[in-house]
PDB file of C-alpha atoms in Angstrom:
ATOM      1  CA  MET A  64      -0.715   0.129  -0.292  1.00  0.00           C
ATOM      2  CA  ARG A  65       0.956   3.316  -0.839  1.00  0.00           C
ATOM      3  CA  PRO A  66       2.023   5.973   1.591  1.00  0.00           C
ATOM      4  CA  ALA A  67       0.132   8.663  -0.229  1.00  0.00           C
ATOM      5  CA  ARG A  68      -3.118   6.675   0.083  1.00  0.00           C
ATOM      6  CA  VAL A  69      -2.883   6.418   3.787  1.00  0.00           C
ATOM      7  CA  ARG A  70      -2.436  10.062   3.813  1.00  0.00           C
ATOM      8  CA  ARG A  71      -5.737  10.724   1.755  1.00  0.00           C
ATOM      9  CA  ALA A  72      -7.490   8.267   3.437  1.00  0.00           C
ATOM     10  CA  LEU A  73      -6.902   9.862   7.211  1.00  0.00           C
ATOM     11  CA  ALA A  74      -7.107  13.025   5.382  1.00  0.00           C
ATOM     12  CA  ALA A  75     -11.053  12.244   4.070  1.00  0.00           C
ATOM     13  CA  ALA A  76     -11.877  10.693   8.273  1.00  0.00           C
ATOM     14  CA  ALA A  77     -10.654  13.507   9.325  1.00  0.00           C
ATOM     15  CA  LEU A  78     -13.632  14.992   7.724  1.00  0.00           C
ATOM     16  CA  CYS A  79     -16.139  12.959   9.897  1.00  0.00           C
ATOM     17  CA  LEU A  80     -16.578  13.396  13.951  1.00  0.00           C
ATOM     18  CA  LEU A  81     -17.212  10.028  14.859  1.00  0.00           C
ATOM     19  CA  PRO A  82     -18.994   9.692  18.382  1.00  0.00           C
ATOM     20  CA  VAL A  83     -16.172   8.524  21.055  1.00  0.00           C
ATOM     21  CA  THR A  84     -18.161   5.614  22.165  1.00  0.00           C
ATOM     22  CA  ALA A  85     -16.759   4.568  19.096  1.00  0.00           C
ATOM     23  CA  CYS A  86     -13.048   4.768  21.028  1.00  0.00           C
ATOM     24  CA  GLY A  87     -14.113   3.458  24.420  1.00  0.00           C
ATOM     25  CA  ALA A  88     -15.512  -0.122  25.443  1.00  0.00           C
ATOM     26  CA  ASP A  89     -18.034  -2.095  23.292  1.00  0.00           C
ATOM     27  CA  GLY A  90     -20.644  -2.098  25.653  1.00  0.00           C
ATOM     28  CA  GLY A  91     -22.258  -5.246  26.863  1.00  0.00           C
ATOM     29  CA  GLU A  92     -20.085  -8.827  26.231  1.00  0.00           C
ATOM     30  CA  PRO A  93     -16.834  -8.508  24.520  1.00  0.00           C
ATOM     31  CA  ALA A  94     -17.807  -9.068  20.902  1.00  0.00           C
ATOM     32  CA  ALA A  95     -16.227 -11.739  17.817  1.00  0.00           C
ATOM     33  CA  ARG A  96     -15.404  -8.934  15.996  1.00  0.00           C
ATOM     34  CA  PRO A  97     -15.643  -5.100  15.289  1.00  0.00           C
ATOM     35  CA  GLY A  98     -19.132  -3.282  14.955  1.00  0.00           C
ATOM     36  CA  PRO A  99     -20.227  -0.476  13.556  1.00  0.00           C
ATOM     37  CA  ALA A 100     -19.712   2.335  16.234  1.00  0.00           C
ATOM     38  CA  ARG A 101     -23.073   3.273  18.113  1.00  0.00           C
ATOM     39  CA  ALA A 102     -24.580   7.204  17.622  1.00  0.00           C
ATOM     40  CA  SER A 103     -24.358   9.345  20.162  1.00  0.00           C
ATOM     41  CA  SER A 104     -26.050  12.287  21.137  1.00  0.00           C
ATOM     42  CA  ALA A 105     -23.255  13.897  22.768  1.00  0.00           C
ATOM     43  CA  SER A 106     -20.959  15.995  21.616  1.00  0.00           C
ATOM     44  CA  PRO A 107     -17.251  14.353  20.742  1.00  0.00           C
ATOM     45  CA  ALA A 108     -14.555  15.426  22.028  1.00  0.00           C
ATOM     46  CA  PRO A 109     -12.008  16.911  19.290  1.00  0.00           C
ATOM     47  CA  ARG A 110      -9.589  14.915  20.480  1.00  0.00           C
ATOM     48  CA  ALA A 111     -10.819  11.807  20.688  1.00  0.00           C
ATOM     49  CA  ALA A 112     -12.926  11.557  17.542  1.00  0.00           C
ATOM     50  CA  ASP A 113      -9.299  12.672  16.087  1.00  0.00           C
ATOM     51  CA  ARG A 114      -8.579  10.187  17.068  1.00  0.00           C
ATOM     52  CA  ALA A 115     -11.489   7.483  15.956  1.00  0.00           C
ATOM     53  CA  ALA A 116     -10.854   8.980  12.759  1.00  0.00           C
ATOM     54  CA  GLU A 117      -7.933   8.313  12.424  1.00  0.00           C
ATOM     55  CA  PHE A 118      -8.264   4.747  13.198  1.00  0.00           C
ATOM     56  CA  THR A 119     -10.716   4.463  10.925  1.00  0.00           C
ATOM     57  CA  ALA A 120      -8.848   5.623   7.839  1.00  0.00           C
ATOM     58  CA  LEU A 121      -6.147   2.967   8.641  1.00  0.00           C
ATOM     59  CA  GLU A 122      -8.608   0.443   8.805  1.00  0.00           C
ATOM     60  CA  ARG A 123      -9.826   1.609   5.281  1.00  0.00           C
ATOM     61  CA  ALA A 124      -6.771   2.298   3.802  1.00  0.00           C
ATOM     62  CA  TYR A 125      -5.536  -1.429   4.324  1.00  0.00           C
ATOM     63  CA  GLY A 126      -8.378  -3.360   4.373  1.00  0.00           C
ATOM     64  CA  ALA A 127      -8.417  -4.107   8.285  1.00  0.00           C
ATOM     65  CA  HIS A 128     -10.287  -4.351  11.681  1.00  0.00           C
ATOM     66  CA  LEU A 129      -7.771  -3.020  14.068  1.00  0.00           C
ATOM     67  CA  GLY A 130      -7.909  -2.950  18.163  1.00  0.00           C
ATOM     68  CA  VAL A 131      -6.040  -0.686  20.131  1.00  0.00           C
ATOM     69  CA  HIS A 132      -5.488  -0.509  23.661  1.00  0.00           C
ATOM     70  CA  ALA A 133      -2.600   2.173  25.350  1.00  0.00           C
ATOM     71  CA  VAL A 134      -2.436   3.589  29.219  1.00  0.00           C
ATOM     72  CA  ASP A 135       0.334   5.929  30.160  1.00  0.00           C
ATOM     73  CA  THR A 136       1.289   4.682  33.276  1.00  0.00           C
ATOM     74  CA  GLY A 137       2.513   7.742  34.615  1.00  0.00           C
ATOM     75  CA  SER A 138      -0.924   9.953  34.159  1.00  0.00           C
ATOM     76  CA  GLY A 139      -3.161   7.267  33.569  1.00  0.00           C
ATOM     77  CA  ARG A 140      -4.620   8.116  30.279  1.00  0.00           C
ATOM     78  CA  GLU A 141      -5.658   5.879  27.534  1.00  0.00           C
ATOM     79  CA  VAL A 142      -5.653   5.445  23.926  1.00  0.00           C
ATOM     80  CA  ALA A 143      -8.486   3.233  22.690  1.00  0.00           C
ATOM     81  CA  TRP A 144     -10.300   1.657  20.031  1.00  0.00           C
ATOM     82  CA  HIS A 145     -12.079  -1.350  19.420  1.00  0.00           C
ATOM     83  CA  ALA A 146     -10.458  -2.055  22.980  1.00  0.00           C
ATOM     84  CA  ASP A 147     -13.038  -4.484  24.517  1.00  0.00           C
ATOM     85  CA  THR A 148     -13.644  -6.857  21.230  1.00  0.00           C
ATOM     86  CA  ARG A 149     -12.118 -10.254  20.807  1.00  0.00           C
ATOM     87  CA  PHE A 150      -8.935 -10.793  18.416  1.00  0.00           C
ATOM     88  CA  PRO A 151      -6.611 -13.239  18.077  1.00  0.00           C
ATOM     89  CA  TYR A 152      -3.924 -13.128  20.151  1.00  0.00           C
ATOM     90  CA  ASN A 153      -1.481 -15.168  18.482  1.00  0.00           C
ATOM     91  CA  SER A 154       2.163 -15.551  19.202  1.00  0.00           C
ATOM     92  CA  THR A 155       1.726 -12.696  21.720  1.00  0.00           C
ATOM     93  CA  PHE A 156       0.441 -14.881  24.320  1.00  0.00           C
ATOM     94  CA  LYS A 157       4.271 -16.169  24.689  1.00  0.00           C
ATOM     95  CA  ALA A 158       4.684 -13.197  26.353  1.00  0.00           C
ATOM     96  CA  LEU A 159       2.566 -14.308  29.201  1.00  0.00           C
ATOM     97  CA  LEU A 160       3.878 -17.971  29.193  1.00  0.00           C
ATOM     98  CA  CYS A 161       7.366 -16.876  29.517  1.00  0.00           C
ATOM     99  CA  GLY A 162       5.514 -14.818  32.718  1.00  0.00           C
ATOM    100  CA  ALA A 163       4.004 -17.413  34.119  1.00  0.00           C
ATOM    101  CA  VAL A 164       7.448 -19.698  33.561  1.00  0.00           C
ATOM    102  CA  LEU A 165       9.437 -17.144  35.867  1.00  0.00           C
ATOM    103  CA  LYS A 166       6.794 -16.706  38.522  1.00  0.00           C
ATOM    104  CA  LYS A 167       5.466 -20.451  39.380  1.00  0.00           C
ATOM    105  CA  HIS A 168      10.133 -21.565  38.985  1.00  0.00           C
ATOM    106  CA  GLY A 169      11.536 -17.998  39.990  1.00  0.00           C
ATOM    107  CA  THR A 170      14.803 -17.371  38.221  1.00  0.00           C
ATOM    108  CA  GLY A 171      16.884 -19.939  40.340  1.00  0.00           C
ATOM    109  CA  ALA A 172      15.416 -22.942  38.527  1.00  0.00           C
ATOM    110  CA  MET A 173      15.389 -21.288  34.985  1.00  0.00           C
ATOM    111  CA  ASP A 174      18.884 -23.494  34.102  1.00  0.00           C
ATOM    112  CA  HIS A 175      16.474 -26.553  34.507  1.00  0.00           C
ATOM    113  CA  VAL A 176      16.531 -28.639  31.441  1.00  0.00           C
ATOM    114  CA  LEU A 177      13.302 -29.819  29.523  1.00  0.00           C
ATOM    115  CA  ARG A 178      13.358 -32.404  26.610  1.00  0.00           C
ATOM    116  CA  TYR A 179      12.045 -32.744  23.750  1.00  0.00           C
ATOM    117  CA  SER A 180      12.164 -35.354  20.683  1.00  0.00           C
ATOM    118  CA  ARG A 181      12.307 -34.355  16.674  1.00  0.00           C
ATOM    119  CA  GLU A 182       8.675 -35.370  16.764  1.00  0.00           C
ATOM    120  CA  ASP A 183       7.335 -32.444  18.637  1.00  0.00           C
ATOM    121  CA  LEU A 184       8.978 -30.053  16.319  1.00  0.00           C
ATOM    122  CA  VAL A 185       6.489 -28.126  14.509  1.00  0.00           C
ATOM    123  CA  ALA A 186       6.282 -24.673  11.840  1.00  0.00           C
ATOM    124  CA  ASN A 187       8.942 -21.869  12.920  1.00  0.00           C
ATOM    125  CA  SER A 188      11.116 -23.260  14.973  1.00  0.00           C
ATOM    126  CA  PRO A 189      14.200 -21.879  14.654  1.00  0.00           C
ATOM    127  CA  VAL A 190      16.118 -22.271  18.039  1.00  0.00           C
ATOM    128  CA  THR A 191      14.656 -26.160  19.265  1.00  0.00           C
ATOM    129  CA  GLU A 192      15.148 -27.781  15.949  1.00  0.00           C
ATOM    130  CA  LYS A 193      18.982 -26.897  17.097  1.00  0.00           C
ATOM    131  CA  HIS A 194      18.796 -28.744  19.913  1.00  0.00           C
ATOM    132  CA  VAL A 195      17.185 -31.327  19.781  1.00  0.00           C
ATOM    133  CA  ALA A 196      19.720 -34.356  21.294  1.00  0.00           C
ATOM    134  CA  THR A 197      20.352 -31.859  24.589  1.00  0.00           C
ATOM    135  CA  GLY A 198      16.945 -30.277  25.105  1.00  0.00           C
ATOM    136  CA  MET A 199      16.622 -26.884  26.521  1.00  0.00           C
ATOM    137  CA  SER A 200      16.909 -24.979  30.025  1.00  0.00           C
ATOM    138  CA  ARG A 201      13.648 -22.822  30.703  1.00  0.00           C
ATOM    139  CA  ASP A 202      15.878 -19.735  30.115  1.00  0.00           C
ATOM    140  CA  ALA A 203      16.565 -20.766  26.887  1.00  0.00           C
ATOM    141  CA  LEU A 204      13.383 -21.896  25.634  1.00  0.00           C
ATOM    142  CA  CYS A 205      11.785 -18.426  26.934  1.00  0.00           C
ATOM    143  CA  ASP A 206      14.067 -17.089  24.781  1.00  0.00           C
ATOM    144  CA  ALA A 207      13.914 -18.607  22.492  1.00  0.00           C
ATOM    145  CA  ALA A 208       9.694 -18.348  21.791  1.00  0.00           C
ATOM    146  CA  ILE A 209       9.862 -14.908  22.781  1.00  0.00           C
ATOM    147  CA  ARG A 210      13.119 -13.310  20.631  1.00  0.00           C
ATOM    148  CA  TYR A 211      12.299 -15.602  17.637  1.00  0.00           C
ATOM    149  CA  SER A 212       9.327 -16.647  18.404  1.00  0.00           C
ATOM    150  CA  ASP A 213       9.315 -20.632  18.514  1.00  0.00           C
ATOM    151  CA  ASN A 214       6.752 -22.274  18.350  1.00  0.00           C
ATOM    152  CA  THR A 215       8.457 -26.136  19.899  1.00  0.00           C
ATOM    153  CA  ALA A 216       9.716 -24.018  22.930  1.00  0.00           C
ATOM    154  CA  ALA A 217       6.449 -22.437  23.620  1.00  0.00           C
ATOM    155  CA  ASN A 218       4.903 -25.758  23.433  1.00  0.00           C
ATOM    156  CA  VAL A 219       7.425 -27.394  26.118  1.00  0.00           C
ATOM    157  CA  LEU A 220       7.083 -24.578  27.703  1.00  0.00           C
ATOM    158  CA  LEU A 221       2.812 -24.917  27.871  1.00  0.00           C
ATOM    159  CA  THR A 222       3.669 -29.130  28.405  1.00  0.00           C
ATOM    160  CA  GLU A 223       5.162 -28.196  31.497  1.00  0.00           C
ATOM    161  CA  LEU A 224       2.654 -26.359  33.005  1.00  0.00           C
ATOM    162  CA  GLY A 225      -0.288 -28.465  31.658  1.00  0.00           C
ATOM    163  CA  GLY A 226      -0.977 -27.220  28.548  1.00  0.00           C
ATOM    164  CA  PRO A 227      -3.151 -23.908  27.186  1.00  0.00           C
ATOM    165  CA  ARG A 228      -5.551 -24.171  30.155  1.00  0.00           C
ATOM    166  CA  ALA A 229      -3.923 -24.610  33.039  1.00  0.00           C
ATOM    167  CA  LEU A 230      -1.853 -21.073  31.460  1.00  0.00           C
ATOM    168  CA  GLY A 231      -4.809 -19.502  31.585  1.00  0.00           C
ATOM    169  CA  ALA A 232      -5.769 -20.718  34.951  1.00  0.00           C
ATOM    170  CA  LEU A 233      -2.085 -19.141  35.960  1.00  0.00           C
ATOM    171  CA  VAL A 234      -3.188 -15.830  33.973  1.00  0.00           C
ATOM    172  CA  ARG A 235      -6.248 -15.619  35.794  1.00  0.00           C
ATOM    173  CA  GLU A 236      -4.228 -16.481  38.843  1.00  0.00           C
ATOM    174  CA  ALA A 237      -1.983 -13.497  38.610  1.00  0.00           C
ATOM    175  CA  THR A 238      -3.865 -11.169  36.916  1.00  0.00           C
ATOM    176  CA  GLY A 239      -7.162 -11.230  37.489  1.00  0.00           C
ATOM    177  CA  ASP A 240      -7.880 -12.298  33.205  1.00  0.00           C
ATOM    178  CA  ARG A 241     -10.835 -13.805  33.289  1.00  0.00           C
ATOM    179  CA  LEU A 242     -11.840 -12.935  29.403  1.00  0.00           C
ATOM    180  CA  THR A 243      -8.663 -14.402  27.470  1.00  0.00           C
ATOM    181  CA  ARG A 244      -9.607 -18.007  26.220  1.00  0.00           C
ATOM    182  CA  MET A 245      -6.507 -19.831  26.109  1.00  0.00           C
ATOM    183  CA  GLU A 246      -7.103 -23.623  24.028  1.00  0.00           C
ATOM    184  CA  ARG A 247      -4.835 -24.875  21.995  1.00  0.00           C
ATOM    185  CA  VAL A 248      -1.090 -24.827  21.005  1.00  0.00           C
ATOM    186  CA  GLU A 249       1.111 -23.853  17.992  1.00  0.00           C
ATOM    187  CA  PRO A 250       0.885 -24.080  15.264  1.00  0.00           C
ATOM    188  CA  LEU A 251      -2.737 -24.420  15.978  1.00  0.00           C
ATOM    189  CA  LEU A 252      -3.603 -21.243  17.665  1.00  0.00           C
ATOM    190  CA  SER A 253      -2.745 -19.063  15.177  1.00  0.00           C
ATOM    191  CA  ARG A 254      -5.088 -21.259  12.736  1.00  0.00           C
ATOM    192  CA  TRP A 255      -7.992 -18.715  14.204  1.00  0.00           C
ATOM    193  CA  THR A 256     -10.984 -17.573  11.647  1.00  0.00           C
ATOM    194  CA  PRO A 257     -13.849 -14.610  12.341  1.00  0.00           C
ATOM    195  CA  GLY A 258     -16.161 -15.621  15.344  1.00  0.00           C
ATOM    196  CA  GLU A 259     -13.978 -18.408  16.812  1.00  0.00           C
ATOM    197  CA  THR A 260     -13.500 -17.106  20.512  1.00  0.00           C
ATOM    198  CA  ARG A 261     -10.433 -19.815  21.219  1.00  0.00           C
ATOM    199  CA  ASP A 262      -7.590 -18.111  21.576  1.00  0.00           C
ATOM    200  CA  THR A 263      -8.517 -14.940  21.646  1.00  0.00           C
ATOM    201  CA  THR A 264      -8.732 -11.588  24.357  1.00  0.00           C
ATOM    202  CA  THR A 265      -8.929  -8.156  23.593  1.00  0.00           C
ATOM    203  CA  PRO A 266      -6.405  -5.132  23.278  1.00  0.00           C
ATOM    204  CA  ARG A 267      -7.802  -3.659  27.107  1.00  0.00           C
ATOM    205  CA  ARG A 268      -6.992  -7.255  28.746  1.00  0.00           C
ATOM    206  CA  LEU A 269      -3.995  -7.994  26.735  1.00  0.00           C
ATOM    207  CA  THR A 270      -2.586  -4.856  28.046  1.00  0.00           C
ATOM    208  CA  ALA A 271      -3.725  -5.437  31.562  1.00  0.00           C
ATOM    209  CA  ASP A 272      -1.869  -8.710  31.834  1.00  0.00           C
ATOM    210  CA  LEU A 273       1.337  -7.604  30.020  1.00  0.00           C
ATOM    211  CA  ARG A 274       1.258  -4.517  32.395  1.00  0.00           C
ATOM    212  CA  ALA A 275       0.720  -7.033  35.166  1.00  0.00           C
ATOM    213  CA  TYR A 276       4.054  -8.769  34.446  1.00  0.00           C
ATOM    214  CA  THR A 277       6.329  -6.301  33.207  1.00  0.00           C
ATOM    215  CA  LEU A 278       5.761  -2.776  35.651  1.00  0.00           C
ATOM    216  CA  GLY A 279       3.974  -4.608  38.361  1.00  0.00           C
ATOM    217  CA  ASP A 280       4.027  -6.575  41.567  1.00  0.00           C
ATOM    218  CA  VAL A 281       3.036 -10.263  39.639  1.00  0.00           C
ATOM    219  CA  LEU A 282       6.546 -11.122  39.378  1.00  0.00           C
ATOM    220  CA  THR A 283       9.971  -9.920  41.927  1.00  0.00           C
ATOM    221  CA  THR A 284      12.150  -8.149  40.601  1.00  0.00           C
ATOM    222  CA  PRO A 285      14.896  -9.980  39.341  1.00  0.00           C
ATOM    223  CA  ARG A 286      11.985 -12.237  37.608  1.00  0.00           C
ATOM    224  CA  ARG A 287      10.653  -8.795  35.997  1.00  0.00           C
ATOM    225  CA  GLN A 288      14.223  -7.786  34.446  1.00  0.00           C
ATOM    226  CA  ARG A 289      14.236 -11.268  32.672  1.00  0.00           C
ATOM    227  CA  LEU A 290      10.899 -11.098  31.295  1.00  0.00           C
ATOM    228  CA  ASN A 291      11.631  -7.767  29.865  1.00  0.00           C
ATOM    229  CA  GLY A 292      15.061  -8.746  28.824  1.00  0.00           C
ATOM    230  CA  TRP A 293      13.676 -11.046  26.791  1.00  0.00           C
ATOM    231  CA  LEU A 294      11.052  -9.186  25.065  1.00  0.00           C
ATOM    232  CA  SER A 295      13.478  -5.716  24.591  1.00  0.00           C
ATOM    233  CA  ARG A 296      15.538  -8.150  22.241  1.00  0.00           C
ATOM    234  CA  ASN A 297      12.598  -9.218  20.262  1.00  0.00           C
ATOM    235  CA  THR A 298      13.772  -9.639  17.481  1.00  0.00           C
ATOM    236  CA  THR A 299      10.745  -9.939  14.871  1.00  0.00           C
ATOM    237  CA  GLY A 300       9.167  -6.381  15.711  1.00  0.00           C
ATOM    238  CA  ASP A 301      11.094  -3.736  14.057  1.00  0.00           C
ATOM    239  CA  ALA A 302       8.824  -2.909  11.477  1.00  0.00           C
ATOM    240  CA  THR A 303       5.892  -2.999  13.522  1.00  0.00           C
ATOM    241  CA  ILE A 304       6.028  -0.814  17.342  1.00  0.00           C
ATOM    242  CA  ARG A 305       9.289  -0.110  16.906  1.00  0.00           C
ATOM    243  CA  ALA A 306       9.228   2.013  13.029  1.00  0.00           C
ATOM    244  CA  GLY A 307       6.205   3.823  14.607  1.00  0.00           C
ATOM    245  CA  VAL A 308       8.216   5.620  17.969  1.00  0.00           C
ATOM    246  CA  PRO A 309      10.236   8.329  17.809  1.00  0.00           C
ATOM    247  CA  LYS A 310      14.130   7.616  18.162  1.00  0.00           C
ATOM    248  CA  GLY A 311      15.676   7.190  21.287  1.00  0.00           C
ATOM    249  CA  TRP A 312      12.191   5.597  22.698  1.00  0.00           C
ATOM    250  CA  LYS A 313      12.579   2.226  23.700  1.00  0.00           C
ATOM    251  CA  VAL A 314      10.622  -0.814  23.136  1.00  0.00           C
ATOM    252  CA  ALA A 315      10.177  -4.565  24.521  1.00  0.00           C
ATOM    253  CA  ASP A 316       7.431  -6.027  22.653  1.00  0.00           C
ATOM    254  CA  LYS A 317       6.127  -9.733  21.652  1.00  0.00           C
ATOM    255  CA  THR A 318       4.309  -9.665  18.631  1.00  0.00           C
ATOM    256  CA  GLY A 319       1.900 -12.738  17.065  1.00  0.00           C
ATOM    257  CA  THR A 320       1.315 -13.759  13.243  1.00  0.00           C
ATOM    258  CA  GLY A 321      -2.212 -16.083  12.217  1.00  0.00           C
ATOM    259  CA  SER A 322      -2.336 -18.743   9.510  1.00  0.00           C
ATOM    260  CA  TYR A 323      -5.143 -16.743   7.835  1.00  0.00           C
ATOM    261  CA  HIS A 324      -7.333 -13.780   6.942  1.00  0.00           C
ATOM    262  CA  GLY A 325      -3.467 -11.828   7.456  1.00  0.00           C
ATOM    263  CA  ALA A 326      -3.969 -11.527  11.230  1.00  0.00           C
ATOM    264  CA  ARG A 327      -1.069  -9.679  13.062  1.00  0.00           C
ATOM    265  CA  GLY A 328      -0.870  -8.242  16.854  1.00  0.00           C
ATOM    266  CA  ASP A 329       2.310  -6.928  18.362  1.00  0.00           C
ATOM    267  CA  ILE A 330       1.886  -5.702  22.108  1.00  0.00           C
ATOM    268  CA  ALA A 331       4.759  -3.317  23.857  1.00  0.00           C
ATOM    269  CA  VAL A 332       5.871  -1.931  27.258  1.00  0.00           C
ATOM    270  CA  ILE A 333       7.328   1.314  25.558  1.00  0.00           C
ATOM    271  CA  ARG A 334       9.985   3.737  27.306  1.00  0.00           C
ATOM    272  CA  PRO A 335       9.857   7.093  26.465  1.00  0.00           C
ATOM    273  CA  PRO A 336      12.907   9.241  27.821  1.00  0.00           C
ATOM    274  CA  GLY A 337      12.387  10.606  31.106  1.00  0.00           C
ATOM    275  CA  ARG A 338       8.893   9.452  31.853  1.00  0.00           C
ATOM    276  CA  ALA A 339       7.359   6.711  32.707  1.00  0.00           C
ATOM    277  CA  PRO A 340       6.161   3.887  30.155  1.00  0.00           C
ATOM    278  CA  LEU A 341       3.532   3.190  28.216  1.00  0.00           C
ATOM    279  CA  VAL A 342       1.666  -0.592  27.541  1.00  0.00           C
ATOM    280  CA  LEU A 343       0.432  -0.732  24.614  1.00  0.00           C
ATOM    281  CA  THR A 344      -1.286  -3.903  22.504  1.00  0.00           C
ATOM    282  CA  LEU A 345      -2.175  -3.664  19.032  1.00  0.00           C
ATOM    283  CA  LEU A 346      -4.902  -6.085  17.208  1.00  0.00           C
ATOM    284  CA  SER A 347      -5.276  -6.897  13.828  1.00  0.00           C
ATOM    285  CA  TYR A 348      -7.117  -8.901  10.839  1.00  0.00           C
ATOM    286  CA  ARG A 349      -8.759  -9.068   7.225  1.00  0.00           C
ATOM    287  CA  GLU A 350     -11.441 -10.311   6.133  1.00  0.00           C
ATOM    288  CA  GLU A 351     -10.552 -12.052   3.313  1.00  0.00           C
ATOM    289  CA  ARG A 352      -8.729 -15.446   4.410  1.00  0.00           C
ATOM    290  CA  THR A 353      -6.007 -15.674   2.203  1.00  0.00           C
ATOM    291  CA  ALA A 354      -5.031 -12.250   2.743  1.00  0.00           C
ATOM    292  CA  GLU A 355      -1.723 -11.404   4.439  1.00  0.00           C
ATOM    293  CA  ALA A 356      -0.536  -9.118   6.850  1.00  0.00           C
ATOM    294  CA  ASP A 357       0.997  -5.377   6.610  1.00  0.00           C
ATOM    295  CA  ASP A 358       2.912  -4.354   9.440  1.00  0.00           C
ATOM    296  CA  ARG A 359       2.792  -0.758   8.597  1.00  0.00           C
ATOM    297  CA  LEU A 360      -0.906  -0.803   9.927  1.00  0.00           C
ATOM    298  CA  LEU A 361       0.568  -1.305  13.286  1.00  0.00           C
ATOM    299  CA  ALA A 362       3.606   1.592  12.714  1.00  0.00           C
ATOM    300  CA  GLU A 363       0.507   3.853  11.595  1.00  0.00           C
ATOM    301  CA  ALA A 364      -1.256   3.168  14.403  1.00  0.00           C
ATOM    302  CA  THR A 365       1.626   3.434  17.619  1.00  0.00           C
ATOM    303  CA  ARG A 366       2.381   6.749  15.681  1.00  0.00           C
ATOM    304  CA  VAL A 367      -1.484   7.918  16.218  1.00  0.00           C
ATOM    305  CA  VAL A 368      -1.027   6.551  19.971  1.00  0.00           C
ATOM    306  CA  VAL A 369       2.239   8.495  20.136  1.00  0.00           C
ATOM    307  CA  ARG A 370       0.336  11.143  19.079  1.00  0.00           C
ATOM    308  CA  ALA A 371      -2.470  11.041  21.398  1.00  0.00           C
ATOM    309  CA  LEU A 372       0.117   9.899  23.963  1.00  0.00           C
ATOM    310  CA  GLY A 373       2.772  12.733  23.818  1.00  0.00           C
TER     311      GLY A 373
END
């Protein structure tokens, strides 16, 4: 997609002021997919309306559904767009997985080696496929799962915890998350189609979970530092949230990509110089089953968030 087309779409959408409710929670039970903004008799705040126009323009320009939730942990200000709508989380869950591993075992037990066989290898396992003979430590598996999105590494860690639903229970106990539905392993969890609730969450919920593990008191300081270190050295996110922040801002993130519908997401702790961190979740998908993801959508959405939160 040409940048000029995006700029034209943004300019066109800026002519329409959408209701502020479109930027907040979708009322009632979270839906399986984004719906149209509801009408409101109240006049929207200009800045909220501007953000709504920009996000709408991005959805139109990229032919995608977009979910956004960001919070400035210093001021408490938020940016939200379809923030309470369900989206597939894909491999972003690996950040929560390794947070749960750290909480259960502590940094002292992360050197314990877990074994797996060649039959356990699944697609996109660039690190684990090299260590079948020796196995890998919990620490190395988390490093591979987060920094390289290694699917077998995630599955080995999931198996030790008791499976996806056991992970869901651990996350719920740690963060109070009763919304995220963890049901399948990799790569099956990436095979989401619109309307499904398996392996989904909402942007608002995922932001809260990431914040709890990376900045909150769910983990002790050494464990929290270990998790943030993996996220800071992630190798898969240079074209998404990192591409949308100003120079000098540090990003610790975990991306996710679906098998169908161009599903793409990124979750991040963003550290602007001299101020409190921002926590950002971006989730997206397209209607066509064979559509491909476009990282520029997430980079552009990040720029909207940065402008809004300053």
